[in-house]
XYZ file of C-alpha atoms in Angstrom:
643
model
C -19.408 31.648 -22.646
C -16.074 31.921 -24.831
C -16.577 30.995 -28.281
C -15.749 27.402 -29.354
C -12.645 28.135 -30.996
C -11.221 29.461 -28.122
C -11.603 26.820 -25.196
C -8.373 25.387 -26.159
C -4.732 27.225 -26.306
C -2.208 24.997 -28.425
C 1.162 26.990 -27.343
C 2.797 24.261 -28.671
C 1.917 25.662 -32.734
C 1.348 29.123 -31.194
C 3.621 32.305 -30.833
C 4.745 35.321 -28.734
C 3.228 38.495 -30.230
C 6.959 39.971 -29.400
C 8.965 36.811 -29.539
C 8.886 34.064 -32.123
C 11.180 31.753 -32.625
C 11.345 28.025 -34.275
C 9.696 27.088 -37.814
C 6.918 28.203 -39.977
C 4.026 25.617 -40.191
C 0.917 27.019 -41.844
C 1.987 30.074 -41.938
C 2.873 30.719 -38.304
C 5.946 30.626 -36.406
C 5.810 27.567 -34.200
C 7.223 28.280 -30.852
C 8.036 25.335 -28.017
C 6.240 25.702 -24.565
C 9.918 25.258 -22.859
C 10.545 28.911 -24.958
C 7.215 30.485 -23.763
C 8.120 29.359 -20.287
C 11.922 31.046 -20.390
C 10.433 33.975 -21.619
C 7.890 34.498 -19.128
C 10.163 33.804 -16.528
C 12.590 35.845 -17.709
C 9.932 39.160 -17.973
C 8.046 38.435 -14.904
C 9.908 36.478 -12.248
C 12.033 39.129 -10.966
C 13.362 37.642 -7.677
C 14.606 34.309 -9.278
C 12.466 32.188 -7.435
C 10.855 30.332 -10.828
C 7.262 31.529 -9.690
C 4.933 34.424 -10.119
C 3.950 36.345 -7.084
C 2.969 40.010 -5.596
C 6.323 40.564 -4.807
C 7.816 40.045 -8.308
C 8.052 43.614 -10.213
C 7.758 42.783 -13.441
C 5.397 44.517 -16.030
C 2.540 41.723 -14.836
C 1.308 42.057 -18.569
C 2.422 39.238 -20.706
C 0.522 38.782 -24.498
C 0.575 36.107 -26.851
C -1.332 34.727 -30.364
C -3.467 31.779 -30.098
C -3.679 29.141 -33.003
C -5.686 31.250 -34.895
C -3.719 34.735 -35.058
C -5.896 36.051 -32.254
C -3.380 38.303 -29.570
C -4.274 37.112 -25.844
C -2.966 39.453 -23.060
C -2.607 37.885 -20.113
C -2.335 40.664 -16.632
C -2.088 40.600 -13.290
C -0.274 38.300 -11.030
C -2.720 35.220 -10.709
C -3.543 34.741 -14.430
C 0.464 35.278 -15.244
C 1.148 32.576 -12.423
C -1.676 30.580 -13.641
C -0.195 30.731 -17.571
C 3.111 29.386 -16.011
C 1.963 26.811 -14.352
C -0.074 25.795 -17.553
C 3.159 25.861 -19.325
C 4.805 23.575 -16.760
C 2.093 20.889 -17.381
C 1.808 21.359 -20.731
C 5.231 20.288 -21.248
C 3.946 16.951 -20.226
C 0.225 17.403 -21.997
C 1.187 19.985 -24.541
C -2.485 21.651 -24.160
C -3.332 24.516 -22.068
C -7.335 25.129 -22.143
C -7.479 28.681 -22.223
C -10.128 28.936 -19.722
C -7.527 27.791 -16.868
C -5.624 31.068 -17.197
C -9.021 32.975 -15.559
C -10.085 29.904 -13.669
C -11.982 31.090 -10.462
C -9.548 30.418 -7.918
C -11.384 28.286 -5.843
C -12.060 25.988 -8.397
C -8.915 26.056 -9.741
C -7.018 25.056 -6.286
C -9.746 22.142 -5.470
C -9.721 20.720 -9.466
C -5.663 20.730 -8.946
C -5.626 18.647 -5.962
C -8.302 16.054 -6.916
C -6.514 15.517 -10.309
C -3.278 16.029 -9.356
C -1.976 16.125 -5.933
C -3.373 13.172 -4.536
C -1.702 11.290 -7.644
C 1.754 12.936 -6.930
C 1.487 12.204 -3.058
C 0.832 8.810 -3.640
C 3.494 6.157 -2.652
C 3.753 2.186 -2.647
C 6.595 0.347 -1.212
C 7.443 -2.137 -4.306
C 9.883 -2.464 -7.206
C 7.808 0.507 -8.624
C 8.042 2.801 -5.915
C 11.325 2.227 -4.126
C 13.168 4.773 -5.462
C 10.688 7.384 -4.763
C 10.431 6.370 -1.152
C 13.896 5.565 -0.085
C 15.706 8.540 -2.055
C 14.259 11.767 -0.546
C 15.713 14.708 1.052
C 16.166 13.096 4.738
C 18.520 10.695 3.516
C 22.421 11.483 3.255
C 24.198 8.415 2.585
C 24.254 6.284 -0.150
C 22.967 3.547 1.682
C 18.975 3.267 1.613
C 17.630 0.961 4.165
C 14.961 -1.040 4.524
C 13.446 -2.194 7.129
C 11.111 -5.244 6.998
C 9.522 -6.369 10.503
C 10.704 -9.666 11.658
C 7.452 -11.691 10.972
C 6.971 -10.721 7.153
C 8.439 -13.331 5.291
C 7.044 -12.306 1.952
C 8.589 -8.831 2.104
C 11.807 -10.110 3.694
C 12.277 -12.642 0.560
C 10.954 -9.900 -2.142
C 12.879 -6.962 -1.405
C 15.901 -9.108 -1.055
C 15.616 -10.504 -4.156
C 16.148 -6.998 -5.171
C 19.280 -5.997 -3.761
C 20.948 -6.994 -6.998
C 18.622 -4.588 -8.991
C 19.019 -1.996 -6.808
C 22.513 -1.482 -5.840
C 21.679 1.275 -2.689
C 19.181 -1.012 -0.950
C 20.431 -2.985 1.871
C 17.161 -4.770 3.321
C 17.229 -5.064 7.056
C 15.203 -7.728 9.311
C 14.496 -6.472 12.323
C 14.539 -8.327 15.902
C 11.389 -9.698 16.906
C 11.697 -7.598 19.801
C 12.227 -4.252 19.332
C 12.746 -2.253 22.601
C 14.671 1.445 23.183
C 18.100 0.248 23.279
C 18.096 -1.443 19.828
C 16.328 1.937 18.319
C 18.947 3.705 19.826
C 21.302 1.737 17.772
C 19.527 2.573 14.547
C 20.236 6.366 14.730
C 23.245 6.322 12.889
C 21.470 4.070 10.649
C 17.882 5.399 9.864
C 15.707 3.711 7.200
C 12.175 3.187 6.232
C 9.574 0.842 7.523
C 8.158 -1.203 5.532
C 4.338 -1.628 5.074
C 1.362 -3.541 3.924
C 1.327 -5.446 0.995
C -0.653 -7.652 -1.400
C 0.484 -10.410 -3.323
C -0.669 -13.045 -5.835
C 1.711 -15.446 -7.000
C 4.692 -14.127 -7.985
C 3.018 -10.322 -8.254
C 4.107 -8.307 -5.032
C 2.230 -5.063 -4.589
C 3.009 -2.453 -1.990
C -0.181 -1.258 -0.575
C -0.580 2.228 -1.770
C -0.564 5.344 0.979
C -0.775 9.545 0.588
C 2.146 11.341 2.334
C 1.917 14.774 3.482
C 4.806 16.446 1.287
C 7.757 17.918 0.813
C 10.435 16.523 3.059
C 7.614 14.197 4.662
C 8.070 11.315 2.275
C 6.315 8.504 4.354
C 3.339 7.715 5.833
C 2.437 9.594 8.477
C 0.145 8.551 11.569
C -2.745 11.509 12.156
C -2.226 13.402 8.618
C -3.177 9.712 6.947
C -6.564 10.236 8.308
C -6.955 13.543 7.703
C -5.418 13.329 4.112
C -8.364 10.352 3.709
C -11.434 13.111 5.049
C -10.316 14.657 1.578
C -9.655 11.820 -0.512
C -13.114 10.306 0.122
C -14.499 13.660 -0.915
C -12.554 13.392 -3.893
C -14.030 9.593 -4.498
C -10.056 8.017 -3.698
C -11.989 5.258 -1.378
C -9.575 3.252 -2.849
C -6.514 4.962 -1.053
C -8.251 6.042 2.109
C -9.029 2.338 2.389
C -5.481 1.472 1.877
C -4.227 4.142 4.456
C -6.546 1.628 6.671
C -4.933 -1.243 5.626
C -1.506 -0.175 6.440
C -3.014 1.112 9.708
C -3.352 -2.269 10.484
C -0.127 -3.705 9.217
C 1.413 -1.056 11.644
C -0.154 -2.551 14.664
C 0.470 -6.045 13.948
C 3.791 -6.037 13.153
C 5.108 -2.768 15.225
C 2.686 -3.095 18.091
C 1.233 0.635 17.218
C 0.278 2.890 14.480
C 3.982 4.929 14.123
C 4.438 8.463 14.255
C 5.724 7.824 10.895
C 7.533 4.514 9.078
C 11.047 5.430 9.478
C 13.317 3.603 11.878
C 13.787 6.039 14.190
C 9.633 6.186 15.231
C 9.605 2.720 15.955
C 9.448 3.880 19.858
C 6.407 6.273 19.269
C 2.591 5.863 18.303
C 0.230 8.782 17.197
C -2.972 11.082 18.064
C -5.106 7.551 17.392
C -7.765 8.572 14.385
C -8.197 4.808 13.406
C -11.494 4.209 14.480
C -12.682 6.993 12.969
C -11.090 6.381 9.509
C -13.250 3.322 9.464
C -16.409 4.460 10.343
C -16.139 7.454 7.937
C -14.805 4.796 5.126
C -18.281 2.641 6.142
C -20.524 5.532 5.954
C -19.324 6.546 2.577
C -19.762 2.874 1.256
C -22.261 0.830 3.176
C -21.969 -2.102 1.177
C -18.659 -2.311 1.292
C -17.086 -5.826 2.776
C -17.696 -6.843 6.472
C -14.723 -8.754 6.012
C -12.376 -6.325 5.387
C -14.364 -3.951 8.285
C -13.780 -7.088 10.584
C -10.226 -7.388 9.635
C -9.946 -3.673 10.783
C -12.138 -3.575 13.357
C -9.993 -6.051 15.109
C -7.465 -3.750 14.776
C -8.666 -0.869 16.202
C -9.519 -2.701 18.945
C -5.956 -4.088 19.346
C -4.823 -0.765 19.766
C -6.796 0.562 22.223
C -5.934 -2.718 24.385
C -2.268 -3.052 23.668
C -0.957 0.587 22.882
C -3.115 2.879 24.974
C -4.760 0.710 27.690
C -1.447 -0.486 29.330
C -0.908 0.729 32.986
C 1.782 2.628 33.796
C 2.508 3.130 29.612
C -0.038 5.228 28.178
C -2.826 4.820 30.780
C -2.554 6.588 34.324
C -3.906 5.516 37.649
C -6.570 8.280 37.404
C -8.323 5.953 34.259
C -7.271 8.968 31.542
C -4.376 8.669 29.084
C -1.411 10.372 28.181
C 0.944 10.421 25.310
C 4.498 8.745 26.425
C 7.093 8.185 23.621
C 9.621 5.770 24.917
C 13.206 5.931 23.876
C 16.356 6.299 25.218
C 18.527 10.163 24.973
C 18.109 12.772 22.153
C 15.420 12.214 19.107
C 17.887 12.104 16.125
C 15.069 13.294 13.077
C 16.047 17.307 14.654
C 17.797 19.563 12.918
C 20.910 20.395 13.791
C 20.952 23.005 16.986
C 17.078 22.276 17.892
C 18.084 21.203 21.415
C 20.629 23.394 21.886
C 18.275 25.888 23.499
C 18.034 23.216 26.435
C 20.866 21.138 26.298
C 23.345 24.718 27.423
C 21.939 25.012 30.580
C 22.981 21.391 31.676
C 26.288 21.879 29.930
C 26.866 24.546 32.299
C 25.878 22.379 34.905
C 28.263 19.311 34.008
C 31.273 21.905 32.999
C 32.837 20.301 30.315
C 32.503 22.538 26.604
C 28.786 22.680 25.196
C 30.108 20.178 21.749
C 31.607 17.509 24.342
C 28.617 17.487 26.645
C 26.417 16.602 24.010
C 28.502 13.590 22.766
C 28.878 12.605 26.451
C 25.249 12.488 26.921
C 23.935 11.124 24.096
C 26.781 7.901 24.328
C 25.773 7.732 28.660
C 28.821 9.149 29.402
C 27.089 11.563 31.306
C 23.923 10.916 33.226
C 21.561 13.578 34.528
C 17.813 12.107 35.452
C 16.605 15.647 34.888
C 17.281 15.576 30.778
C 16.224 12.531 30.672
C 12.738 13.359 32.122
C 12.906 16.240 29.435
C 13.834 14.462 26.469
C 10.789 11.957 27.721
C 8.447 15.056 27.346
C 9.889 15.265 24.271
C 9.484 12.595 22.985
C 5.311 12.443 24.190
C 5.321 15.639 22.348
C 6.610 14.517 19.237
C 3.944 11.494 20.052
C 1.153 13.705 19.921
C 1.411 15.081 16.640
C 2.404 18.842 18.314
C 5.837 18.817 17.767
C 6.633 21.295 19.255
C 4.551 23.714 21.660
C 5.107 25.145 24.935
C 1.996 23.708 25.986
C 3.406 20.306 26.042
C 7.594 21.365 26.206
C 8.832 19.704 29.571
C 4.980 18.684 30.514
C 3.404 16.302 27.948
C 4.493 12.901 29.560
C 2.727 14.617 32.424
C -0.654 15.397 30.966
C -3.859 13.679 30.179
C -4.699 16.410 27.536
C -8.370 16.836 26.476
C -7.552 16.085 22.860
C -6.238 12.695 23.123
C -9.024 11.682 25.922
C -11.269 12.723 23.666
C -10.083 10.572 20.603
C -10.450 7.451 22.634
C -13.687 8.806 24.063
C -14.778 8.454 20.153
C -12.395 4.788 19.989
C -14.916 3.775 22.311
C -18.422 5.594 20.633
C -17.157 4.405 17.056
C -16.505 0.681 18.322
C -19.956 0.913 19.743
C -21.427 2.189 16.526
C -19.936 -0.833 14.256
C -20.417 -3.432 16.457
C -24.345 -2.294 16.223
C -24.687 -1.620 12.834
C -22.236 -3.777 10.987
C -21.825 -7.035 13.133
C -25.568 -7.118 15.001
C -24.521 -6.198 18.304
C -21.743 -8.913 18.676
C -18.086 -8.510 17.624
C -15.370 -10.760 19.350
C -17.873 -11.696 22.586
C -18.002 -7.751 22.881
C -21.388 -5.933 22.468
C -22.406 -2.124 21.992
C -23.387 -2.113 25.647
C -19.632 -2.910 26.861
C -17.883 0.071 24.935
C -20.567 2.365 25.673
C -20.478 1.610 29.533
C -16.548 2.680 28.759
C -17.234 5.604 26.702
C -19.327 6.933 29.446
C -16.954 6.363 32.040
C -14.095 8.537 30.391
C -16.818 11.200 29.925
C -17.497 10.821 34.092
C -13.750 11.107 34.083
C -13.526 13.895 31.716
C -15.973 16.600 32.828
C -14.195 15.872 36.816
C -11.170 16.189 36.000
C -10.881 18.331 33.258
C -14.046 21.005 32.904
C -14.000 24.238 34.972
C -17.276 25.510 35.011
C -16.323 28.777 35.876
C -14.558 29.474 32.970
C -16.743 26.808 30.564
C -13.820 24.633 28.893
C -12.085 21.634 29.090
C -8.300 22.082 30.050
C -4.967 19.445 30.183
C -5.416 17.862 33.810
C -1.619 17.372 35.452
C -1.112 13.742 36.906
C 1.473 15.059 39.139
C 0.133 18.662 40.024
C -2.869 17.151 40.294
C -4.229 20.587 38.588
C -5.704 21.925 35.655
C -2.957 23.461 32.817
C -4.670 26.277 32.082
C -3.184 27.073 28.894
C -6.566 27.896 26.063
C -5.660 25.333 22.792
C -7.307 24.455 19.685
C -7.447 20.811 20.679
C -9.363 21.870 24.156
C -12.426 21.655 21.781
C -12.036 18.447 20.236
C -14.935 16.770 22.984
C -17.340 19.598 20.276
C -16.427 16.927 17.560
C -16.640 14.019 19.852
C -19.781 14.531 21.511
C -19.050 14.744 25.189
C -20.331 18.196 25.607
C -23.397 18.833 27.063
C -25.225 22.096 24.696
C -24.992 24.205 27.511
C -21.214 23.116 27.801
C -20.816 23.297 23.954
C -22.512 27.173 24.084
C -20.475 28.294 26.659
C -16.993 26.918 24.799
C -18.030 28.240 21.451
C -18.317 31.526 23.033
C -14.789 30.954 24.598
C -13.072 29.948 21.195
C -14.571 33.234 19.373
C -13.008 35.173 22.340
C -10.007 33.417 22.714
C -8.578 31.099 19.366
C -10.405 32.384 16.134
C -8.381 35.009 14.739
C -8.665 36.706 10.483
C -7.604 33.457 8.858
C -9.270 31.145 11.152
C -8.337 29.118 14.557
C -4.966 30.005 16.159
C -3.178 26.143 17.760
C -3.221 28.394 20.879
C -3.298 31.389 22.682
C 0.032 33.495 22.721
C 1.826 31.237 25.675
C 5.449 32.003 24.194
C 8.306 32.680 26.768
C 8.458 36.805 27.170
C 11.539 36.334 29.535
C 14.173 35.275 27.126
C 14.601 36.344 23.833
C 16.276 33.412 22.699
C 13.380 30.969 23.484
C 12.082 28.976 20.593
C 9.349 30.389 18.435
C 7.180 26.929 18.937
C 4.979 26.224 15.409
C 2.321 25.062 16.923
C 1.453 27.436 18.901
C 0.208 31.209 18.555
C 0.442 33.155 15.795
C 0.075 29.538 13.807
C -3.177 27.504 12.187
C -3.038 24.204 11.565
C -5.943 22.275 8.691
C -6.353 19.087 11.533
C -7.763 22.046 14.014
C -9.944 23.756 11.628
C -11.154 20.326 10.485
C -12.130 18.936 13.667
C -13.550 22.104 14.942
C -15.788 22.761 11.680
C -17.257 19.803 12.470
C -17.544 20.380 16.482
C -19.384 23.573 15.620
C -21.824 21.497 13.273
C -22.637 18.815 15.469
C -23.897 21.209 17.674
C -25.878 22.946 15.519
C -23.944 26.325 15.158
C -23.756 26.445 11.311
C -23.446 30.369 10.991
C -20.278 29.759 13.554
C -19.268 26.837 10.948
C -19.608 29.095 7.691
C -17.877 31.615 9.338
C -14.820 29.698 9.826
C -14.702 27.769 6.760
C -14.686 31.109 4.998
C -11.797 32.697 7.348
C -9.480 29.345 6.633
C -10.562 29.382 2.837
C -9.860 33.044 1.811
C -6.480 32.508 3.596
C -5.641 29.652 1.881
C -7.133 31.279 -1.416
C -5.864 34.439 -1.137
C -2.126 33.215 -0.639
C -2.482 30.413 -3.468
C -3.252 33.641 -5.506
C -0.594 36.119 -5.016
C 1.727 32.991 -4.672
C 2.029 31.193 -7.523
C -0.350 28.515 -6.277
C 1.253 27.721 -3.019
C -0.609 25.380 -0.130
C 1.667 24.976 2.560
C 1.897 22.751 5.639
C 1.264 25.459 8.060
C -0.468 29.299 8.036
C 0.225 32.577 10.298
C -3.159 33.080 11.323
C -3.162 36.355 12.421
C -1.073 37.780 9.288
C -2.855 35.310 7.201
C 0.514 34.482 5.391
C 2.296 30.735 4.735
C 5.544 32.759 5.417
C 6.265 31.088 8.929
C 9.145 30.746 10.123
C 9.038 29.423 13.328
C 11.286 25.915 14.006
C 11.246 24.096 10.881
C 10.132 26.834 7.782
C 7.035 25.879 6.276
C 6.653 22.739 3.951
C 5.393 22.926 0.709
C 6.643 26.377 -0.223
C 9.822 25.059 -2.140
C 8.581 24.241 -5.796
C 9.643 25.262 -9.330
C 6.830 26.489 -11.400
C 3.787 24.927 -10.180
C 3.395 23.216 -6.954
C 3.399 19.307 -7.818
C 1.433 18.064 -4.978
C 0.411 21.324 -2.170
C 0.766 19.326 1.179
C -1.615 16.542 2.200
C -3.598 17.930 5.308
C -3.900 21.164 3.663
C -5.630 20.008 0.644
C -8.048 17.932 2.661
C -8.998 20.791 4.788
C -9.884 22.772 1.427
C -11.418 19.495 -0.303
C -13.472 20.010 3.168
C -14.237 23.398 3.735
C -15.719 23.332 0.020
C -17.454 21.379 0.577
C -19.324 22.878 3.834
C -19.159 26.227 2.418
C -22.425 27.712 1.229
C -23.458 29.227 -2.389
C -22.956 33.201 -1.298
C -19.780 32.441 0.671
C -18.129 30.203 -2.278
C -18.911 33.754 -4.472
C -17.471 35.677 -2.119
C -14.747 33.267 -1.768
C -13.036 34.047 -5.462
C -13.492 37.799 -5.151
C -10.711 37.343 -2.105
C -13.637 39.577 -0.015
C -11.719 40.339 3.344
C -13.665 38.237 6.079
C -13.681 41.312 8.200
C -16.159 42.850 6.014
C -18.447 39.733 6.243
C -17.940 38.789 9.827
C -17.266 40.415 13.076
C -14.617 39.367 14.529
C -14.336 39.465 18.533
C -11.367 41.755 19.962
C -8.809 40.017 21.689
């Protein structure tokens, strides 16, 4: 243990062994932490990038003299990266505990998110928080929009009372019936969507929610509930109970849970994680209200009636489901050129120039039933959460896929489980019996359907094929979490993902299924080489219900060091998004990787990603967590199967 006097670095009284600057006090130079911070920069950050990494080729050797006159060298990338991220806080604490410079790097990442991300991800839609929401990167006009659904008189009255304040804000009501053709018309108008509130008199309140980061300023649908798996191991109940609450303002006043609340969603739902958001939020707190449980409960069920029950919609004639995001020509949140890939080969079709075809389809100029079809594929992608992969590019509206079958398998087992335990059997003349008959069902439906016992997996079952897509995913192995398996289904899959998914840094989205034939296809990010934190997560806890805890460990550890061992050569970075197989956030397939644009320290890593290391801590054991900040290379622990 360091001596007393030394468990706290002042650099706001202390000095540069080689550069002071400022005034004397007591005898010592006094130097400000925005100086200590240039100077660093300037003698270590040799790319210009305002961070500290392995590829900077400095001297990696930077000393200084504490309070009292003692010289403090500081070496090697992660401790110089850790001092300048000290310094960035400090300019807001002005203390830097000197034990944070050598902080074991687990430790270090996990105390950083519970104490500081969470905070900075955190976003209400009130007088307090407007700015922050409305004003991000997405937005390129001066005009900030708000949309308030057509029912919510309180919000409609209280944000328009602030128009005055807030000279950008144009509040927008929207029509009680919201169908295709009207969110067509909002493209060239995109806003936000307004959410849950409380209010008590004259005190309006925005109902807090975590966003995933970066340019994702808004709530999104699935990363909500996996952002809440870490903030209730980080004791945030309070804001995975909110992420609930505006759950269910979603459904009542948009008729589903939205990909995300902006205007152009408003067509589109989400992988459905509701139910179990509530049961994990009971299970942490027993005691907490029935009331508010019933008021959610209600919703969930809504839901599964309204959004993914509906013939013809979400539900096909074989009983299953599929994604199906409705909407009318091309999804305007792309980036520019996304669909040009596509959209060239029915330009040549239609003749006129590639620029005019595009206007002339997207204002009906032209029609073509084919594109259409595609851009409804599309849009069930987007739907799904896997936006984009060639597993589900010009298929998805096509497919009941095993992973969101399986999610409403556990709508059905979690209904079941809170109607028993919190409401004695009985909720809303429904019993346990009732959604346990349907649970069962879907599982009947499931393993015909979609198991091939030759193989020993589940696989995407084609409505129109009437066939199996035999394409091996990470979300083929969500019925592990679920509990559909059988253990002699769940042993034979395990021994399929080793073989086929799990690669250095954990679980690859899928096997390599890119397009060999043209060299100008689309690198797809979900999809092989790529790891995504919702896939470990759900997996890790597959493997454990199953009983295959040296199969768990292992994983957790892969996922961990790669997270770990980039956060330490990289100035602290978590990212949206990790090359597996490289076990490196520098992907740059589609859209770059999120969360890898920061100056200094990273102000809030992204929202999955910390959950899935808030997680993985949390499984991992004792030896592992050791091995863990020595950064020992998983291939020297594990085996790992050759592909």
């Amino acid at each position: 243990m360091r001596k007393q006097n030394f468990k706290f670095l002042y650099l706001s009284i202390g000095v540069i062994a080689f550069f002071l600057v400022g005034c004397k006090e007591n005898g010592v130079k006094k130097v400000s932490n925005t100086a200590v911070l240039e100077k660093l920069i300037a003698q270590e950050d040799t790319d210009g990038d305002k961070k500290i990494t392995v590829d900077d080729k400095g001297p990696k050797k930077f000393e200084f003299i504490d309070a009292n006159g003692k010289s403090y060298p500081v070496e090697g990338t992660y401790q110089l990266s850790n001092l300048l991220q000290e310094l960035a806080i400090a300019q807001e604490e002005d203390v830097i505990p000197i034990d944070r410079i050598n902080e074991a790097p687990s430790e270090r990442i996990s105390r950083l998110i519970k104490t500081r991300f969470w905070d900075n991800l955190t976003r209400s839609i009130d007088k307090e928080g407007l700015e922050r929401v409305l004003g991000d990167t997405k937005s390129n006009t001066d005009t900030l929009r708000l949309y308030i659904p057509f029912n919510d008189k309180e919000a409609t009255a209280y944000f328009q009372s602030l128009e005055s304040e807030f000279k950008k804000l144009k509040v927008v009501v929207l029509p009680e019936e919201i169908t295709p053709e009207y969110v067509k018309t909002l493209n060239t108008k995109p806003g936000i969507l307004n959410l849950a509130h409380i209010k008590n008199g004259k005190d309006y309140k925005g109902t807090p929610f975590v966003v995933p980061g970066g340019r994702f300023n808004e709530m999104y649908g699935w990363d909500s509930y996996f952002e809440s798996v870490g903030l209730l191991i980080d004791d945030r109940e309070d804001l995975a109970m909110a992420m609930a609450d505006n759950f269910g303002y979603q459904i009542e006043h948009y008729g589903k849970i939205l990909n995300a609340n902006r205007s152009y969603y408003l067509t589109r739902t989400q992988p459905p994680f509701f139910s179990s958001l509530l049961k994990e939020i009971y299970l942490e707190n027993p005691n907490i209200s029935k009331d508010w449980l019933a008021k959610n409960l209600k919703m969930v069920i809504k839901e599964y009636e309204t959004v993914w029950m509906q013939n013809g919609v979400r539900l096909t004639d074989n009983g299953l489901n599929r994604f199906y995001g409705e909407g009318i020509g091309i999804p305007p949140e792309t980036e520019e050129g996304h669909f040009d890939f596509v959209l060239k080969k029915y330009a040549d079709k239609h003749k006129p120039d590639f620029e005019s075809f595009k206007a002339m389809y997207q204002d009906g100029r032209i029609k073509d039933a084919a594109l259409d079809e595609y851009f409804t594929h599309d849009r069930s992608m987007r739907e799904s959460g896997h936006d984009t992969s060639n597993r589900l590019d010009d298929v998805c509206a096509s497919l009941n896929t095993v992973g969101l079958n399986s999610l409403l398998y556990k709508y059905e087992v979690d209904i079941a489980f809170m109607i028993k335990e919190v409401f004695n059997g009985n909720f809303q003349d429904q019993n346990t019996e009732f959604w346990l008959a349907k649970a069962e069902k879907r599982k009947d439906l499931m393993n015909d359907l979609m198991w091939d016992d030759e193989i020993g997996g589940y696989y995407d079952y084609n409505v129109v094929t009437k066939k199996q897509q035999k394409i091996e995913s990470a979300t083929n192995y969500y019925p592990l979490w679920v509990g559909i398996c059988s253990d002699h289904q769940a042993d034979r899959m395990i021994k399929n993902l080793f073989a086929n998914l799990v690669e250095k840094g954990g679980v690859a989205g899928t096997t390599d299924i890119s397009d060999k034939t043209n060299a100008d296809a689309p690198q797809r990010q979900w999809d092989y080489p790529n790891g995504w934190a919702p896939h470990q997560m759900t997996i890790w806890r597959g493997l454990g219900n199953y009983g295959y805890e040296d199969e768990v460990q292992e994983l957790v550890y892969r996922w961990l060091w790669m997270i770990t061992k980039n956060a330490v050569n990289y100035n602290g970075t978590i990212p949206e998004k990790y090359n597996v197989v490289q076990c490196t956030h520098k992907v740059y397939a589609e859209y770059g990787n999120v969360g890898t644009e920061f100056d200094y320290i990273t102000p809030s890593g992204f929202g999955w990603m910390n959950a899935s290391y808030q997680f993985g801590l949390s499984l991992l054991n004792k030896d592992l967590k050791s091995k863990l900040d020595q950064l020992v290379d998983p291939d020297h622990i594990f085996k790992i199967v050759a592909k």
